[in-house]
JSON list of C-alpha atoms in Angstrom, two decimals:
[
{"chain": "A", "resi": 1105, "resn": "MET", "atom": "CA", "xyz": [6.15, 6.28, -7.23]},
{"chain": "A", "resi": 1106, "resn": "THR", "atom": "CA", "xyz": [6.38, 8.70, -4.30]},
{"chain": "A", "resi": 1107, "resn": "GLY", "atom": "CA", "xyz": [6.33, 8.48, -0.51]},
{"chain": "A", "resi": 1108, "resn": "THR", "atom": "CA", "xyz": [8.19, 6.06, 1.73]},
{"chain": "A", "resi": 1109, "resn": "THR", "atom": "CA", "xyz": [10.52, 3.75, -0.19]},
{"chain": "A", "resi": 1110, "resn": "GLY", "atom": "CA", "xyz": [12.50, 0.59, 0.36]},
{"chain": "A", "resi": 1111, "resn": "THR", "atom": "CA", "xyz": [14.49, -1.70, -1.93]},
{"chain": "A", "resi": 1112, "resn": "ASN", "atom": "CA", "xyz": [15.25, -5.38, -2.27]},
{"chain": "A", "resi": 1113, "resn": "ALA", "atom": "CA", "xyz": [16.35, -7.81, -4.96]},
{"chain": "A", "resi": 1114, "resn": "VAL", "atom": "CA", "xyz": [14.10, -10.49, -6.40]},
{"chain": "A", "resi": 1115, "resn": "PRO", "atom": "CA", "xyz": [15.02, -13.36, -8.77]},
{"chain": "A", "resi": 1116, "resn": "PHE", "atom": "CA", "xyz": [12.03, -12.85, -11.09]},
{"chain": "A", "resi": 1117, "resn": "VAL", "atom": "CA", "xyz": [8.66, -11.11, -11.18]},
{"chain": "A", "resi": 1118, "resn": "ASP", "atom": "CA", "xyz": [5.86, -13.49, -10.15]},
{"chain": "A", "resi": 1119, "resn": "PHE", "atom": "CA", "xyz": [3.87, -12.00, -7.30]},
{"chain": "A", "resi": 1120, "resn": "ASN", "atom": "CA", "xyz": [0.28, -12.41, -6.12]},
{"chain": "A", "resi": 1121, "resn": "TRP", "atom": "CA", "xyz": [-0.21, -10.65, -2.80]},
{"chain": "A", "resi": 1122, "resn": "GLY", "atom": "CA", "xyz": [-4.02, -10.82, -2.85]},
{"chain": "A", "resi": 1123, "resn": "THR", "atom": "CA", "xyz": [-5.25, -8.11, -0.48]},
{"chain": "A", "resi": 1124, "resn": "ALA", "atom": "CA", "xyz": [-1.89, -7.92, 1.32]},
{"chain": "A", "resi": 1125, "resn": "GLY", "atom": "CA", "xyz": [1.25, -6.12, 0.19]},
{"chain": "A", "resi": 1126, "resn": "PRO", "atom": "CA", "xyz": [4.86, -7.07, -0.54]},
{"chain": "A", "resi": 1127, "resn": "ASP", "atom": "CA", "xyz": [6.02, -6.91, 3.08]},
{"chain": "A", "resi": 1128, "resn": "GLU", "atom": "CA", "xyz": [5.22, -5.71, 6.59]},
{"chain": "A", "resi": 1129, "resn": "ILE", "atom": "CA", "xyz": [5.71, -2.03, 5.74]},
{"chain": "A", "resi": 1130, "resn": "PHE", "atom": "CA", "xyz": [3.92, -1.85, 2.38]},
{"chain": "A", "resi": 1131, "resn": "THR", "atom": "CA", "xyz": [0.65, -3.61, 3.14]},
{"chain": "A", "resi": 1132, "resn": "GLY", "atom": "CA", "xyz": [-2.73, -3.49, 1.45]},
{"chain": "A", "resi": 1133, "resn": "ASP", "atom": "CA", "xyz": [-3.49, -0.91, -1.19]},
{"chain": "A", "resi": 1134, "resn": "ASP", "atom": "CA", "xyz": [-1.65, 2.12, -2.56]},
{"chain": "A", "resi": 1135, "resn": "PHE", "atom": "CA", "xyz": [1.90, 0.98, -3.24]},
{"chain": "A", "resi": 1136, "resn": "SER", "atom": "CA", "xyz": [4.00, 0.81, -6.36]},
{"chain": "A", "resi": 1137, "resn": "ALA", "atom": "CA", "xyz": [7.07, -1.08, -7.55]},
{"chain": "A", "resi": 1138, "resn": "GLU", "atom": "CA", "xyz": [9.73, -0.50, -10.15]},
{"chain": "A", "resi": 1139, "resn": "PHE", "atom": "CA", "xyz": [11.93, -3.33, -11.44]},
{"chain": "A", "resi": 1140, "resn": "GLN", "atom": "CA", "xyz": [15.04, -2.43, -13.47]},
{"chain": "A", "resi": 1141, "resn": "GLY", "atom": "CA", "xyz": [17.88, -4.38, -14.94]},
{"chain": "A", "resi": 1142, "resn": "TYR", "atom": "CA", "xyz": [19.08, -6.16, -18.06]},
{"chain": "A", "resi": 1143, "resn": "ILE", "atom": "CA", "xyz": [17.86, -9.13, -20.04]},
{"chain": "A", "resi": 1144, "resn": "ILE", "atom": "CA", "xyz": [19.72, -11.46, -22.39]},
{"chain": "A", "resi": 1145, "resn": "PRO", "atom": "CA", "xyz": [17.73, -13.52, -24.90]},
{"chain": "A", "resi": 1146, "resn": "GLN", "atom": "CA", "xyz": [18.76, -17.04, -25.86]},
{"chain": "A", "resi": 1147, "resn": "TYR", "atom": "CA", "xyz": [17.58, -16.76, -29.48]},
{"chain": "A", "resi": 1148, "resn": "THR", "atom": "CA", "xyz": [17.68, -14.13, -32.23]},
{"chain": "A", "resi": 1149, "resn": "GLU", "atom": "CA", "xyz": [13.93, -13.80, -32.66]},
{"chain": "A", "resi": 1150, "resn": "THR", "atom": "CA", "xyz": [10.95, -11.61, -32.00]},
{"chain": "A", "resi": 1151, "resn": "TYR", "atom": "CA", "xyz": [9.99, -11.95, -28.35]},
{"chain": "A", "resi": 1152, "resn": "THR", "atom": "CA", "xyz": [6.54, -11.32, -26.91]},
{"chain": "A", "resi": 1153, "resn": "PHE", "atom": "CA", "xyz": [6.59, -9.94, -23.38]},
{"chain": "A", "resi": 1154, "resn": "TYR", "atom": "CA", "xyz": [3.51, -10.44, -21.21]},
{"chain": "A", "resi": 1155, "resn": "THR", "atom": "CA", "xyz": [2.48, -8.64, -18.06]},
{"chain": "A", "resi": 1156, "resn": "ASN", "atom": "CA", "xyz": [-0.31, -9.98, -15.89]},
{"chain": "A", "resi": 1157, "resn": "SER", "atom": "CA", "xyz": [-1.24, -7.32, -13.39]},
{"chain": "A", "resi": 1158, "resn": "ASP", "atom": "CA", "xyz": [-3.91, -6.31, -10.94]},
{"chain": "A", "resi": 1159, "resn": "ASP", "atom": "CA", "xyz": [-3.60, -2.68, -11.39]},
{"chain": "A", "resi": 1160, "resn": "GLY", "atom": "CA", "xyz": [-1.33, -0.41, -13.38]},
{"chain": "A", "resi": 1161, "resn": "VAL", "atom": "CA", "xyz": [1.60, -1.66, -15.41]},
{"chain": "A", "resi": 1162, "resn": "ARG", "atom": "CA", "xyz": [4.15, -0.26, -17.88]},
{"chain": "A", "resi": 1163, "resn": "LEU", "atom": "CA", "xyz": [7.02, -2.16, -19.51]},
{"chain": "A", "resi": 1164, "resn": "TRP", "atom": "CA", "xyz": [10.04, -1.04, -21.55]},
{"chain": "A", "resi": 1165, "resn": "VAL", "atom": "CA", "xyz": [12.63, -3.27, -23.25]},
{"chain": "A", "resi": 1166, "resn": "ASN", "atom": "CA", "xyz": [15.66, -1.56, -24.82]},
{"chain": "A", "resi": 1167, "resn": "ASP", "atom": "CA", "xyz": [13.92, 1.79, -24.09]},
{"chain": "A", "resi": 1168, "resn": "VAL", "atom": "CA", "xyz": [10.92, 0.78, -26.24]},
{"chain": "A", "resi": 1169, "resn": "GLN", "atom": "CA", "xyz": [7.61, 0.82, -24.40]},
{"chain": "A", "resi": 1170, "resn": "LEU", "atom": "CA", "xyz": [5.82, -2.50, -24.99]},
{"chain": "A", "resi": 1171, "resn": "VAL", "atom": "CA", "xyz": [3.01, -2.23, -22.40]},
{"chain": "A", "resi": 1172, "resn": "ASN", "atom": "CA", "xyz": [1.13, 0.76, -21.06]},
{"chain": "A", "resi": 1173, "resn": "ASN", "atom": "CA", "xyz": [-1.98, -0.03, -18.99]},
{"chain": "A", "resi": 1174, "resn": "TRP", "atom": "CA", "xyz": [-1.67, 2.51, -16.18]},
{"chain": "A", "resi": 1175, "resn": "THR", "atom": "CA", "xyz": [-5.22, 2.02, -14.86]},
{"chain": "A", "resi": 1176, "resn": "ASP", "atom": "CA", "xyz": [-6.98, 0.32, -11.97]},
{"chain": "A", "resi": 1177, "resn": "HIS", "atom": "CA", "xyz": [-8.16, -3.05, -13.28]},
{"chain": "A", "resi": 1178, "resn": "ALA", "atom": "CA", "xyz": [-8.84, -6.65, -12.35]},
{"chain": "A", "resi": 1179, "resn": "PRO", "atom": "CA", "xyz": [-6.13, -9.20, -13.28]},
{"chain": "A", "resi": 1180, "resn": "THR", "atom": "CA", "xyz": [-5.36, -8.43, -16.91]},
{"chain": "A", "resi": 1181, "resn": "GLU", "atom": "CA", "xyz": [-2.79, -9.69, -19.38]},
{"chain": "A", "resi": 1182, "resn": "ASN", "atom": "CA", "xyz": [-1.08, -7.16, -21.68]},
{"chain": "A", "resi": 1183, "resn": "SER", "atom": "CA", "xyz": [1.65, -7.86, -24.22]},
{"chain": "A", "resi": 1184, "resn": "GLY", "atom": "CA", "xyz": [4.04, -6.32, -26.69]},
{"chain": "A", "resi": 1185, "resn": "THR", "atom": "CA", "xyz": [6.71, -7.62, -29.10]},
{"chain": "A", "resi": 1186, "resn": "ILE", "atom": "CA", "xyz": [10.27, -6.69, -29.92]},
{"chain": "A", "resi": 1187, "resn": "ALA", "atom": "CA", "xyz": [13.06, -8.25, -32.03]},
{"chain": "A", "resi": 1188, "resn": "LEU", "atom": "CA", "xyz": [16.10, -9.25, -29.93]},
{"chain": "A", "resi": 1189, "resn": "THR", "atom": "CA", "xyz": [19.52, -10.72, -30.73]},
{"chain": "A", "resi": 1190, "resn": "ALA", "atom": "CA", "xyz": [20.79, -13.79, -28.89]},
{"chain": "A", "resi": 1191, "resn": "GLY", "atom": "CA", "xyz": [23.59, -13.05, -26.44]},
{"chain": "A", "resi": 1192, "resn": "ALA", "atom": "CA", "xyz": [23.06, -9.27, -26.40]},
{"chain": "A", "resi": 1193, "resn": "TRP", "atom": "CA", "xyz": [22.06, -7.52, -23.19]},
{"chain": "A", "resi": 1194, "resn": "TYR", "atom": "CA", "xyz": [19.06, -5.16, -23.26]},
{"chain": "A", "resi": 1195, "resn": "SER", "atom": "CA", "xyz": [17.76, -2.79, -20.59]},
{"chain": "A", "resi": 1196, "resn": "ILE", "atom": "CA", "xyz": [14.38, -3.68, -19.14]},
{"chain": "A", "resi": 1197, "resn": "LYS", "atom": "CA", "xyz": [12.13, -1.70, -16.82]},
{"chain": "A", "resi": 1198, "resn": "LEU", "atom": "CA", "xyz": [8.75, -2.67, -15.34]},
{"chain": "A", "resi": 1199, "resn": "GLU", "atom": "CA", "xyz": [6.57, -0.28, -13.35]},
{"chain": "A", "resi": 1200, "resn": "PHE", "atom": "CA", "xyz": [3.59, -1.46, -11.34]},
{"chain": "A", "resi": 1201, "resn": "TYR", "atom": "CA", "xyz": [1.12, 0.12, -8.97]},
{"chain": "A", "resi": 1202, "resn": "GLU", "atom": "CA", "xyz": [-1.55, -1.32, -6.69]},
{"chain": "A", "resi": 1203, "resn": "GLY", "atom": "CA", "xyz": [-4.66, 0.81, -6.46]},
{"chain": "A", "resi": 1204, "resn": "ALA", "atom": "CA", "xyz": [-7.37, -1.18, -4.69]},
{"chain": "A", "resi": 1205, "resn": "VAL", "atom": "CA", "xyz": [-8.55, -4.67, -3.75]},
{"chain": "A", "resi": 1206, "resn": "GLY", "atom": "CA", "xyz": [-6.19, -7.38, -5.18]},
{"chain": "A", "resi": 1207, "resn": "SER", "atom": "CA", "xyz": [-2.54, -6.93, -6.05]},
{"chain": "A", "resi": 1208, "resn": "ALA", "atom": "CA", "xyz": [-0.51, -9.06, -8.47]},
{"chain": "A", "resi": 1209, "resn": "ILE", "atom": "CA", "xyz": [2.24, -8.65, -11.07]},
{"chain": "A", "resi": 1210, "resn": "GLN", "atom": "CA", "xyz": [3.92, -11.24, -13.33]},
{"chain": "A", "resi": 1211, "resn": "LEU", "atom": "CA", "xyz": [6.34, -10.83, -16.21]},
{"chain": "A", "resi": 1212, "resn": "SER", "atom": "CA", "xyz": [6.69, -13.55, -18.84]},
{"chain": "A", "resi": 1213, "resn": "TYR", "atom": "CA", "xyz": [8.01, -13.90, -22.36]},
{"chain": "A", "resi": 1214, "resn": "SER", "atom": "CA", "xyz": [7.86, -16.24, -25.35]},
{"chain": "A", "resi": 1215, "resn": "SER", "atom": "CA", "xyz": [9.39, -16.56, -28.79]},
{"chain": "A", "resi": 1216, "resn": "ALA", "atom": "CA", "xyz": [9.20, -19.03, -31.68]},
{"chain": "A", "resi": 1217, "resn": "SER", "atom": "CA", "xyz": [11.77, -21.20, -29.84]},
{"chain": "A", "resi": 1218, "resn": "GLU", "atom": "CA", "xyz": [10.58, -20.69, -26.25]},
{"chain": "A", "resi": 1219, "resn": "ALA", "atom": "CA", "xyz": [7.18, -21.42, -24.77]},
{"chain": "A", "resi": 1220, "resn": "LYS", "atom": "CA", "xyz": [5.61, -18.69, -22.66]},
{"chain": "A", "resi": 1221, "resn": "LYS", "atom": "CA", "xyz": [7.17, -18.66, -19.17]},
{"chain": "A", "resi": 1222, "resn": "ILE", "atom": "CA", "xyz": [8.12, -16.37, -16.31]},
{"chain": "A", "resi": 1223, "resn": "ILE", "atom": "CA", "xyz": [11.45, -14.82, -17.31]},
{"chain": "A", "resi": 1224, "resn": "PRO", "atom": "CA", "xyz": [14.10, -16.92, -15.50]},
{"chain": "A", "resi": 1225, "resn": "SER", "atom": "CA", "xyz": [16.81, -15.33, -13.36]},
{"chain": "A", "resi": 1226, "resn": "THR", "atom": "CA", "xyz": [19.47, -16.88, -15.66]},
{"chain": "A", "resi": 1227, "resn": "ASN", "atom": "CA", "xyz": [18.41, -14.40, -18.37]},
{"chain": "A", "resi": 1228, "resn": "LEU", "atom": "CA", "xyz": [18.47, -11.34, -16.07]},
{"chain": "A", "resi": 1229, "resn": "SER", "atom": "CA", "xyz": [21.11, -9.15, -14.46]},
{"chain": "A", "resi": 1230, "resn": "THR", "atom": "CA", "xyz": [20.99, -6.30, -11.97]},
{"chain": "A", "resi": 1231, "resn": "VAL", "atom": "CA", "xyz": [24.34, -4.95, -13.26]},
{"chain": "A", "resi": 1232, "resn": "ASP", "atom": "CA", "xyz": [24.99, -3.28, -16.61]},
{"chain": "A", "resi": 1233, "resn": "PRO", "atom": "CA", "xyz": [26.96, -6.03, -18.41]},
{"chain": "A", "resi": 1234, "resn": "SER", "atom": "CA", "xyz": [28.77, -3.46, -20.60]},
{"chain": "A", "resi": 1235, "resn": "LEU", "atom": "CA", "xyz": [30.79, -2.29, -17.58]},
{"chain": "A", "resi": 1236, "resn": "VAL", "atom": "CA", "xyz": [34.34, -3.61, -17.88]},
{"chain": "A", "resi": 1237, "resn": "GLY", "atom": "CA", "xyz": [35.57, -5.62, -14.91]},
{"chain": "A", "resi": 1238, "resn": "VAL", "atom": "CA", "xyz": [32.14, -6.06, -13.33]},
{"chain": "A", "resi": 1239, "resn": "SER", "atom": "CA", "xyz": [30.95, -9.58, -12.71]},
{"chain": "A", "resi": 1240, "resn": "ILE", "atom": "CA", "xyz": [27.37, -10.32, -13.69]},
{"chain": "A", "resi": 1241, "resn": "ASP", "atom": "CA", "xyz": [25.00, -10.78, -10.79]},
{"chain": "A", "resi": 1242, "resn": "ARG", "atom": "CA", "xyz": [22.46, -13.11, -12.32]},
{"chain": "A", "resi": 1243, "resn": "GLY", "atom": "CA", "xyz": [18.99, -12.54, -11.02]},
{"chain": "A", "resi": 1244, "resn": "TRP", "atom": "CA", "xyz": [16.14, -10.18, -11.37]},
{"chain": "A", "resi": 1245, "resn": "TYR", "atom": "CA", "xyz": [16.02, -6.44, -11.03]},
{"chain": "A", "resi": 1246, "resn": "SER", "atom": "CA", "xyz": [16.53, -4.45, -7.98]},
{"chain": "A", "resi": 1247, "resn": "SER", "atom": "CA", "xyz": [12.95, -3.63, -7.02]},
{"chain": "A", "resi": 1248, "resn": "ALA", "atom": "CA", "xyz": [11.79, -0.50, -5.31]},
{"chain": "A", "resi": 1249, "resn": "TRP", "atom": "CA", "xyz": [8.52, -0.41, -3.41]},
{"chain": "A", "resi": 1250, "resn": "ALA", "atom": "CA", "xyz": [6.95, 2.95, -2.84]},
{"chain": "A", "resi": 1251, "resn": "SER", "atom": "CA", "xyz": [3.92, 3.66, -0.75]},
{"chain": "A", "resi": 1252, "resn": "ARG", "atom": "CA", "xyz": [1.45, 6.05, -2.33]},
{"chain": "A", "resi": 1253, "resn": "LYS", "atom": "CA", "xyz": [0.46, 7.03, 1.22]},
{"chain": "A", "resi": 1254, "resn": "LYS", "atom": "CA", "xyz": [2.56, 9.23, 3.48]},
{"chain": "A", "resi": 1255, "resn": "ILE", "atom": "CA", "xyz": [4.04, 7.00, 6.18]},
{"chain": "A", "resi": 1256, "resn": "THR", "atom": "CA", "xyz": [5.90, 8.34, 9.18]},
{"chain": "A", "resi": 1257, "resn": "ILE", "atom": "CA", "xyz": [7.98, 5.92, 11.20]},
{"chain": "A", "resi": 1258, "resn": "ASP", "atom": "CA", "xyz": [8.94, 6.74, 14.76]},
{"chain": "A", "resi": 1259, "resn": "LYS", "atom": "CA", "xyz": [12.42, 5.18, 14.97]},
{"chain": "A", "resi": 1260, "resn": "SER", "atom": "CA", "xyz": [12.28, 5.06, 18.77]},
{"chain": "A", "resi": 1261, "resn": "LYS", "atom": "CA", "xyz": [9.36, 2.60, 18.58]},
{"chain": "A", "resi": 1262, "resn": "VAL", "atom": "CA", "xyz": [10.92, 0.23, 16.02]},
{"chain": "A", "resi": 1263, "resn": "SER", "atom": "CA", "xyz": [12.46, -2.98, 17.31]},
{"chain": "A", "resi": 1264, "resn": "GLY", "atom": "CA", "xyz": [14.33, -5.75, 15.56]},
{"chain": "A", "resi": 1265, "resn": "THR", "atom": "CA", "xyz": [16.14, -5.48, 12.25]},
{"chain": "A", "resi": 1266, "resn": "ASN", "atom": "CA", "xyz": [15.00, -5.31, 8.66]},
{"chain": "A", "resi": 1267, "resn": "THR", "atom": "CA", "xyz": [17.81, -5.53, 6.12]},
{"chain": "A", "resi": 1268, "resn": "ASP", "atom": "CA", "xyz": [15.49, -4.90, 3.15]},
{"chain": "A", "resi": 1269, "resn": "PHE", "atom": "CA", "xyz": [13.96, -1.73, 4.56]},
{"chain": "A", "resi": 1270, "resn": "PRO", "atom": "CA", "xyz": [16.32, -0.24, 7.16]},
{"chain": "A", "resi": 1271, "resn": "VAL", "atom": "CA", "xyz": [14.74, 2.46, 9.32]}
]
């Protein structure tokens, strides 16, 4: 999680870049992403969270680490469980890195009342809901891409605009 960085917002985590990368700056291998925000469950139940990743992944819900597979690997599903209360907001953080060859990351959940599915944006927030007077911005985490390679950008040779990754 070092090197050149950029941020953007995504509605959920369901990416399969193949041998590419998330955008025109972070292409191919050697990049990482961190997704942070808050999740609200619909039911008071034990939830199983699933990551499907092609390389390293770590997941925390309510500051409890549920997944830790920080290795280079082919597409692999990992999971962990945690009891959650309906209507309560919980912090959630997902870290991912792409080491070599393919790159993919997905985040799903299930419970006794919900079939396994990609976590929908209606159950996510980028803003801490405990802050008084702040409206909830429904949607997925703010994501941060970080190249694990040192990238130098000559601003004089850049044309056009890029609102996600301003130079």
